[in-house]
CSV table of C-alpha atoms and ligand atoms in Angstrom, one decimal:
chain,number,residue,atom,x,y,z
A,1,MET,CA,-9.4,-32.5,-50.7
A,2,TRP,CA,-9.4,-35.7,-48.6
A,3,ASP,CA,-5.8,-34.9,-47.5
A,4,THR,CA,-6.9,-31.5,-46.4
A,5,ILE,CA,-9.7,-33.0,-44.4
A,6,ASP,CA,-7.4,-35.5,-42.8
A,7,ASN,CA,-5.0,-32.8,-41.8
A,8,LEU,CA,-7.7,-30.7,-40.3
A,9,LYS,CA,-8.8,-33.6,-38.3
A,10,LYS,CA,-5.3,-34.2,-37.0
A,11,GLN,CA,-4.9,-30.5,-36.2
A,12,LEU,CA,-8.0,-30.7,-34.1
A,13,ASP,CA,-7.1,-33.8,-32.2
A,14,ASN,CA,-3.6,-32.4,-31.4
A,15,PHE,CA,-4.8,-28.9,-30.5
A,16,GLN,CA,-3.7,-27.8,-27.0
A,17,PRO,CA,-4.5,-24.1,-26.6
A,18,GLN,CA,-3.0,-22.1,-23.6
A,19,THR,CA,-5.3,-19.2,-24.0
A,20,VAL,CA,-8.8,-18.3,-25.3
A,21,ALA,CA,-6.9,-16.3,-28.0
A,22,ASP,CA,-5.4,-19.5,-29.2
A,23,VAL,CA,-8.9,-21.0,-29.5
A,24,GLU,CA,-10.1,-18.0,-31.5
A,25,ALA,CA,-7.2,-18.1,-33.8
A,26,LEU,CA,-7.9,-21.8,-34.6
A,27,ARG,CA,-11.6,-21.1,-35.2
A,28,VAL,CA,-10.9,-18.2,-37.6
A,29,GLY,CA,-8.2,-20.2,-39.4
A,30,ILE,CA,-10.7,-23.0,-40.1
A,31,LEU,CA,-14.2,-21.4,-40.2
A,32,GLY,CA,-13.5,-17.8,-40.8
A,33,LYS,CA,-14.1,-16.1,-44.2
A,34,LYS,CA,-10.8,-17.3,-45.6
A,35,GLY,CA,-10.6,-20.3,-43.3
A,36,SER,CA,-9.5,-23.7,-44.6
A,37,LEU,CA,-12.9,-25.4,-44.2
A,38,THR,CA,-14.7,-22.4,-45.6
A,39,ARG,CA,-12.5,-22.8,-48.7
A,40,LEU,CA,-13.3,-26.5,-48.9
A,41,PHE,CA,-17.0,-25.7,-48.8
A,42,GLU,CA,-16.5,-23.3,-51.7
A,43,ALA,CA,-14.6,-25.9,-53.7
A,44,PHE,CA,-17.4,-28.4,-53.0
A,45,LYS,CA,-19.6,-27.2,-55.8
A,46,ASP,CA,-17.0,-28.1,-58.4
A,47,VAL,CA,-16.5,-31.7,-57.1
A,48,ASP,CA,-17.6,-34.7,-59.1
A,49,PRO,CA,-21.2,-35.5,-58.4
A,50,ALA,CA,-20.2,-39.1,-57.6
A,51,GLU,CA,-18.1,-38.0,-54.7
A,52,LYS,CA,-20.4,-35.3,-53.5
A,53,LYS,CA,-22.5,-37.3,-51.2
A,54,GLU,CA,-19.6,-38.7,-49.2
A,55,LEU,CA,-17.6,-35.5,-49.2
A,56,GLY,CA,-20.6,-33.4,-48.2
A,57,LYS,CA,-21.1,-35.6,-45.2
A,58,GLN,CA,-17.4,-35.5,-44.2
A,59,LEU,CA,-17.3,-31.7,-44.5
A,60,ASN,CA,-20.4,-31.3,-42.2
A,61,LEU,CA,-18.9,-33.8,-39.7
A,62,LEU,CA,-15.7,-31.8,-39.8
A,63,LYS,CA,-17.5,-28.5,-39.3
A,64,ASN,CA,-19.3,-30.0,-36.2
A,65,LYS,CA,-15.9,-31.3,-34.9
A,66,VAL,CA,-14.4,-27.9,-35.2
A,67,GLN,CA,-17.3,-26.2,-33.4
A,68,GLU,CA,-17.2,-28.8,-30.6
A,69,THR,CA,-13.4,-28.5,-30.2
A,70,VAL,CA,-13.7,-24.8,-30.0
A,71,ASP,CA,-16.5,-24.9,-27.4
A,72,ARG,CA,-14.8,-27.5,-25.3
A,73,HIS,CA,-11.5,-25.6,-25.0
A,74,ARG,CA,-13.3,-22.3,-24.4
A,75,GLU,CA,-15.2,-23.7,-21.5
A,76,ARG,CA,-12.1,-25.4,-20.0
A,77,LEU,CA,-10.0,-22.2,-20.2
A,78,ALA,CA,-12.8,-20.0,-18.8
A,79,ALA,CA,-13.1,-22.5,-15.8
A,80,THR,CA,-9.5,-22.3,-15.0
A,81,ALA,CA,-9.4,-18.6,-15.3
A,82,ALA,CA,-12.2,-18.4,-12.7
A,83,GLN,CA,-10.4,-20.7,-10.4
A,84,ASN,CA,-7.2,-18.6,-10.5
A,85,ILE,CA,-9.1,-15.5,-9.5
A,86,SER,CA,-10.9,-17.0,-6.6
A,87,GLY,CA,-8.2,-19.3,-5.2
A,88,ASP,CA,-8.2,-23.1,-5.2
A,89,ASP,CA,-10.6,-23.7,-2.5
A,90,LEU,CA,-13.4,-21.2,-1.9
A,91,THR,CA,-14.5,-23.0,1.3
A,92,LYS,CA,-11.0,-22.9,2.9
A,93,PRO,CA,-11.0,-20.6,6.1
A,94,ALA,CA,-8.9,-17.5,5.7
A,95,GLY,CA,-5.4,-17.5,7.1
A,96,LEU,CA,-4.1,-15.2,9.9
A,97,ILE,CA,-3.2,-11.8,8.7
A,98,HIS,CA,-0.1,-10.4,10.4
A,99,THR,CA,-1.0,-6.9,11.3
A,100,GLY,CA,2.0,-6.5,13.8
A,101,SER,CA,1.5,-5.1,17.2
A,102,ARG,CA,2.8,-2.3,19.3
A,103,HIS,CA,6.4,-2.3,20.6
A,104,PRO,CA,6.5,-3.3,24.3
A,105,ILE,CA,8.0,0.0,25.3
A,106,ALA,CA,5.3,1.8,23.5
A,107,ILE,CA,2.7,-0.3,25.3
A,108,VAL,CA,4.1,0.5,28.7
A,109,GLN,CA,4.6,4.2,27.8
A,110,ARG,CA,1.0,4.5,26.8
A,111,GLU,CA,-0.1,2.8,30.0
A,112,ILE,CA,2.0,5.2,32.1
A,113,LEU,CA,0.6,8.2,30.3
A,114,ASP,CA,-3.1,6.9,30.5
A,115,ILE,CA,-2.7,6.6,34.3
A,116,PHE,CA,-1.5,10.1,34.6
A,117,ARG,CA,-4.2,11.4,32.2
A,118,LYS,CA,-6.8,10.0,34.5
A,119,MET,CA,-5.2,12.2,37.2
A,120,GLY,CA,-5.6,15.3,35.2
A,121,PHE,CA,-2.1,15.4,33.6
A,122,SER,CA,-1.7,16.3,30.0
A,123,VAL,CA,1.1,15.1,27.7
A,124,GLU,CA,3.9,17.5,26.6
A,125,GLU,CA,6.8,16.6,24.3
A,126,GLY,CA,10.1,18.4,23.5
A,127,PRO,CA,13.1,18.1,21.2
A,128,GLU,CA,15.6,15.3,21.5
A,129,ILE,CA,18.4,17.6,20.3
A,130,GLU,CA,18.5,20.2,23.1
A,131,ASP,CA,20.7,22.9,24.5
A,132,ASP,CA,22.6,23.1,27.7
A,133,TRP,CA,20.2,25.5,29.2
A,134,HIS,CA,17.1,23.2,29.0
A,135,VAL,CA,19.0,20.0,30.0
A,136,PHE,CA,21.4,21.4,32.7
A,137,SER,CA,21.6,25.1,33.5
A,138,ALA,CA,17.8,25.8,34.0
A,139,LEU,CA,17.6,22.7,36.2
A,140,ASN,CA,20.2,24.0,38.6
A,141,PHE,CA,23.1,21.9,37.5
A,142,ALA,CA,26.3,23.4,38.8
A,143,PRO,CA,28.8,24.4,36.0
A,144,ASP,CA,31.1,21.6,37.0
A,145,HIS,CA,28.5,18.9,37.4
A,146,PRO,CA,29.8,15.5,36.0
A,147,ALA,CA,26.7,15.1,33.7
A,148,ARG,CA,28.1,18.0,31.7
A,149,ASP,CA,31.2,15.8,30.9
A,150,MET,CA,31.8,14.3,27.5
A,151,GLN,CA,31.8,10.9,29.2
A,152,ASP,CA,28.2,11.1,30.1
A,153,THR,CA,26.6,13.3,27.5
A,154,PHE,CA,26.6,13.2,23.7
A,155,PHE,CA,27.5,16.8,22.7
A,156,ILE,CA,26.8,18.0,19.1
A,157,ASN,CA,28.3,21.4,19.2
A,158,THR,CA,30.2,22.9,22.1
A,159,ASP,CA,31.3,26.1,20.3
A,160,SER,CA,28.9,28.4,22.1
A,161,ASP,CA,28.3,29.0,25.8
A,162,ASN,CA,25.0,27.1,25.3
A,163,PRO,CA,26.2,23.9,23.8
A,164,VAL,CA,23.9,21.7,21.6
A,165,LEU,CA,23.5,18.1,22.9
A,166,LEU,CA,21.4,15.0,22.9
A,167,ARG,CA,19.0,15.4,26.0
A,168,THR,CA,20.1,13.1,28.7
A,169,HIS,CA,16.7,13.2,30.5
A,170,THR,CA,13.2,14.4,29.7
A,171,SER,CA,13.4,16.9,32.6
A,172,SER,CA,14.2,19.3,29.8
A,173,VAL,CA,10.6,19.3,28.8
A,174,GLN,CA,9.7,20.5,32.4
A,175,VAL,CA,11.7,23.7,31.6
A,176,ARG,CA,10.2,24.1,28.2
A,177,THR,CA,6.7,23.7,29.7
A,178,MET,CA,7.3,26.2,32.5
A,179,GLU,CA,8.6,28.7,30.0
A,180,LYS,CA,5.5,28.7,28.0
A,181,GLN,CA,2.6,27.8,30.5
A,182,LYS,CA,1.5,29.6,33.6
A,183,PRO,CA,0.6,27.5,36.8
A,184,PRO,CA,-1.4,25.4,37.5
A,185,ILE,CA,0.8,23.0,35.3
A,186,ARG,CA,0.1,19.3,35.3
A,187,VAL,CA,2.1,17.5,32.6
A,188,VAL,CA,3.8,14.2,31.8
A,189,CYS,CA,6.5,14.3,29.2
A,190,PRO,CA,7.5,11.1,27.5
A,191,GLY,CA,10.5,10.7,25.2
A,192,ARG,CA,13.8,9.2,24.1
A,193,VAL,CA,17.0,10.1,26.1
A,194,PHE,CA,20.6,9.5,25.2
A,195,ARG,CA,23.6,8.8,27.4
A,196,ASN,CA,27.2,8.0,26.6
A,197,GLU,CA,27.0,4.6,28.3
A,198,ALA,CA,28.4,1.2,27.6
A,199,ILE,CA,25.5,-1.2,26.4
A,200,SER,CA,24.8,-4.0,28.8
A,201,ALA,CA,21.8,-6.0,30.2
A,202,ARG,CA,20.9,-3.1,32.6
A,203,ALA,CA,22.0,0.0,30.5
A,204,HIS,CA,21.7,1.4,27.0
A,205,CYS,CA,22.8,4.5,25.4
A,206,ILE,CA,19.3,5.3,24.2
A,207,PHE,CA,16.2,4.7,26.4
A,208,HIS,CA,12.9,6.2,27.2
A,209,GLN,CA,11.7,8.3,30.1
A,210,VAL,CA,8.4,9.8,31.4
A,211,GLU,CA,8.9,13.0,33.3
A,212,GLY,CA,6.1,14.4,35.4
A,213,LEU,CA,5.5,18.0,36.8
A,214,TYR,CA,2.8,19.4,38.9
A,215,ILE,CA,3.0,23.1,39.9
A,216,ASP,CA,0.3,25.1,41.7
A,217,GLU,CA,-0.1,27.0,44.9
A,218,LYS,CA,0.4,24.9,48.0
A,219,VAL,CA,1.6,21.7,46.3
A,220,SER,CA,3.1,19.4,49.0
A,221,PHE,CA,5.3,16.4,49.4
A,222,ALA,CA,2.1,14.6,50.5
A,223,ASP,CA,0.7,15.3,47.0
A,224,LEU,CA,3.8,13.8,45.4
A,225,LYS,CA,3.6,10.7,47.6
A,226,GLN,CA,-0.1,10.1,46.9
A,227,SER,CA,0.2,10.6,43.2
A,228,ILE,CA,3.0,8.2,43.0
A,229,LEU,CA,1.2,5.6,45.1
A,230,LEU,CA,-1.8,5.9,42.9
A,231,PHE,CA,0.3,5.5,39.8
A,232,VAL,CA,2.1,2.4,41.2
A,233,ARG,CA,-1.2,0.7,42.2
A,234,GLU,CA,-2.7,1.2,38.7
A,235,MET,CA,0.5,0.0,37.1
A,236,PHE,CA,1.5,-3.0,39.3
A,237,GLY,CA,-1.8,-3.8,41.1
A,238,ALA,CA,-3.8,-2.7,44.1
A,239,SER,CA,-1.5,-4.4,46.6
A,240,ALA,CA,1.7,-2.7,45.4
A,241,LYS,CA,3.6,-0.7,48.0
A,242,ILE,CA,6.1,2.2,47.7
A,243,ARG,CA,9.0,3.3,49.7
A,244,LEU,CA,10.7,6.7,49.4
A,245,ARG,CA,14.4,7.0,50.1
A,246,PRO,CA,16.2,10.4,50.5
A,247,SER,CA,18.3,11.2,47.5
A,248,TYR,CA,19.8,14.2,45.6
A,249,PHE,CA,19.0,15.8,42.3
A,250,PRO,CA,20.1,19.3,41.4
A,251,PHE,CA,16.6,20.3,40.4
A,252,THR,CA,14.6,19.0,43.4
A,253,GLU,CA,14.8,19.8,47.1
A,254,PRO,CA,14.0,17.6,49.0
A,255,SER,CA,14.7,14.7,46.6
A,256,ALA,CA,13.7,11.1,46.8
A,257,GLU,CA,14.3,7.8,45.1
A,258,VAL,CA,11.0,5.8,44.9
A,259,ASP,CA,11.0,1.9,45.3
A,260,VAL,CA,8.2,-0.4,44.6
A,261,ASN,CA,8.0,-3.8,46.4
A,262,CYS,CA,9.6,-6.6,44.2
A,263,ASN,CA,6.8,-8.4,42.3
A,264,ILE,CA,9.3,-11.0,41.0
A,265,CYS,CA,10.0,-12.7,44.4
A,266,GLY,CA,7.2,-11.2,46.4
A,267,GLY,CA,9.6,-9.7,48.8
A,268,ALA,CA,11.4,-12.9,49.6
A,269,GLY,CA,14.6,-11.5,47.9
A,270,CYS,CA,15.9,-12.4,44.4
A,271,ASN,CA,18.7,-11.3,42.2
A,272,ILE,CA,16.6,-8.7,40.6
A,273,CYS,CA,15.9,-6.8,43.7
A,274,LYS,CA,19.3,-7.8,45.0
A,275,ASN,CA,17.7,-9.6,47.9
A,276,THR,CA,16.2,-6.3,49.3
A,277,GLY,CA,12.6,-6.9,48.2
A,278,TRP,CA,12.5,-3.5,46.7
A,279,LEU,CA,13.1,-2.2,43.2
A,280,GLU,CA,13.9,1.4,42.3
A,281,ILE,CA,11.5,2.9,39.8
A,282,MET,CA,11.9,6.6,39.7
A,283,GLY,CA,13.5,9.8,41.0
A,284,ALA,CA,11.2,12.5,42.4
A,285,GLY,CA,11.1,15.5,44.6
A,286,MET,CA,9.8,19.0,45.2
A,287,VAL,CA,10.9,21.4,42.4
A,288,ASP,CA,13.8,23.5,43.6
A,289,PRO,CA,13.0,27.2,43.9
A,290,ASN,CA,16.0,28.0,41.6
A,291,VAL,CA,14.4,25.9,38.9
A,292,LEU,CA,11.0,27.8,39.2
A,293,LYS,CA,12.8,31.1,39.1
A,294,ALA,CA,14.9,30.1,36.0
A,295,SER,CA,11.7,29.5,34.1
A,296,GLY,CA,10.0,32.7,35.3
A,297,ILE,CA,7.7,31.2,37.9
A,298,ASP,CA,7.5,32.9,41.4
A,299,PRO,CA,8.7,30.4,44.0
A,300,GLU,CA,7.1,32.5,46.8
A,301,LYS,CA,3.6,31.8,45.3
A,302,PHE,CA,4.0,28.5,43.7
A,303,SER,CA,5.5,25.1,44.6
A,304,GLY,CA,5.5,21.8,42.7
A,305,PHE,CA,6.7,18.3,42.5
A,306,ALA,CA,8.5,16.4,39.8
A,307,PHE,CA,9.4,12.9,39.1
A,308,GLY,CA,11.1,10.9,36.3
A,309,MET,CA,11.0,7.3,35.5
A,310,GLY,CA,12.7,5.0,32.9
A,311,VAL,CA,10.1,3.2,30.7
A,312,GLU,CA,12.4,0.3,30.0
A,313,ARG,CA,12.8,-0.2,33.8
A,314,ILE,CA,9.0,-0.3,34.3
A,315,ALA,CA,8.7,-2.6,31.3
A,316,MET,CA,11.2,-5.0,32.7
A,317,LEU,CA,9.4,-5.2,36.0
A,318,LYS,CA,6.0,-5.6,34.4
A,319,TRP,CA,7.1,-8.5,32.1
A,320,GLN,CA,10.1,-9.7,34.1
A,321,VAL,CA,12.4,-9.2,31.2
A,322,ARG,CA,16.0,-9.5,32.5
A,323,ASP,CA,17.9,-8.0,29.5
A,324,LEU,CA,17.2,-4.5,28.4
A,325,ARG,CA,18.9,-5.1,25.0
A,326,LEU,CA,16.0,-7.2,23.9
A,327,TYR,CA,13.9,-4.1,23.7
A,328,PHE,CA,16.2,-2.7,21.1
A,329,GLU,CA,17.0,-5.6,18.9
A,330,ASN,CA,13.5,-5.9,17.4
A,331,ASP,CA,13.6,-9.7,17.1
A,332,VAL,CA,10.0,-10.4,16.1
A,333,ARG,CA,10.0,-13.6,18.2
A,334,PHE,CA,10.4,-11.3,21.2
A,335,LEU,CA,8.1,-8.6,20.1
A,336,GLU,CA,5.2,-10.9,19.1
A,337,GLN,CA,4.8,-11.9,22.8
A,338,PHE,CA,3.5,-8.5,23.8
A,339,GLN,CA,-0.1,-8.2,22.8
A,340,GLY,CA,-0.9,-4.8,24.0
A,341,GLY,CA,-3.4,-3.8,21.5
A,342,LEU,CA,-3.1,-3.5,17.7
A,343,LEU,CA,-1.4,-0.7,16.0
B,401,DAH,N1,16.0,13.4,35.4
B,401,DAH,C1,16.3,12.3,36.3
B,401,DAH,C2,17.2,11.3,35.6
B,401,DAH,O1,17.2,11.2,34.4
B,401,DAH,C3,15.1,11.7,36.9
B,401,DAH,C4,14.3,12.5,37.8
B,401,DAH,C5,14.6,12.6,39.1
B,401,DAH,C6,13.4,13.4,37.3
B,401,DAH,C7,13.9,13.4,40.0
B,401,DAH,C8,12.7,14.3,38.2
B,401,DAH,C9,13.0,14.2,39.5
B,401,DAH,O2,11.7,15.1,37.7
B,401,DAH,O3,12.4,15.1,40.3
B,401,DAH,O4,17.8,10.4,36.3
């Protein structure tokens, strides 16, 4: 019996439970119905009366020791479990949560759309995979226009006389809008466009445009100029100036290219504005009567203006980013610098 008592003491001293279940197993093994100490107590009644006093004392001491060991380990394990749930230091300030931010192109696109929304334009979208009619023919492109060449446009299917292709500009959404809406029409059309171009700091085969279209009775070139001036002042600041240069697009007559004064050098001349003090930001013009006719709008009654701008171009000017490719690489070190609102 004395040996069993000694062994139990040793077992208690060396006990290193990992879980509460280990502690419970020990308790049952010693104090349970068939536990080793319970059995010693049962055997106690048959012990020699001379030994009883000392043995009884030892058994009681041992019982207390078991209880104390069990309690101590239970408490310790409960405390570590609580700590694991709540973290090491409950007073530590919370770390920054990275929620991500909008892509710079999305930020600028939103800004452009918001400005035109304030002027009463609504937003229209169209498909990226288009047909020749909406991208070229309805927009008065001649059958032999170079944009219809494989070198400029990604064709998907050229089997029919209305080939399927990736749209090269969002002007196609003008056509879709005119086909389904009656004037007055006032829309801005954002979206991705695709061109078969070599990728460089200034050009990419995928980019974004915002197209604008305003059709009503008696819309004039003065309306076009004033709308663009308002847009530019909202986008680049109240002191921004614009300059219109005569140009050519098949779908507008007259056509113009719109320049804004260079905010990088302030007009003194730099490599971005090629020392002219001006930067081209969009094409624009009065919608050609042929385009109105092609979409079922009477050019005798209605007139309109249209414009189209590259979102990357506007973003480059806004943030003075000199390489367009940065917008497509999605390097978070670049993207994190544009805090234009959370997702
Ligand atoms: N679609 C032209 C382009 O991609 C941009 C453009 C120019 C759109 C003049 C227009 C416009 O609506 O009137 O280069």
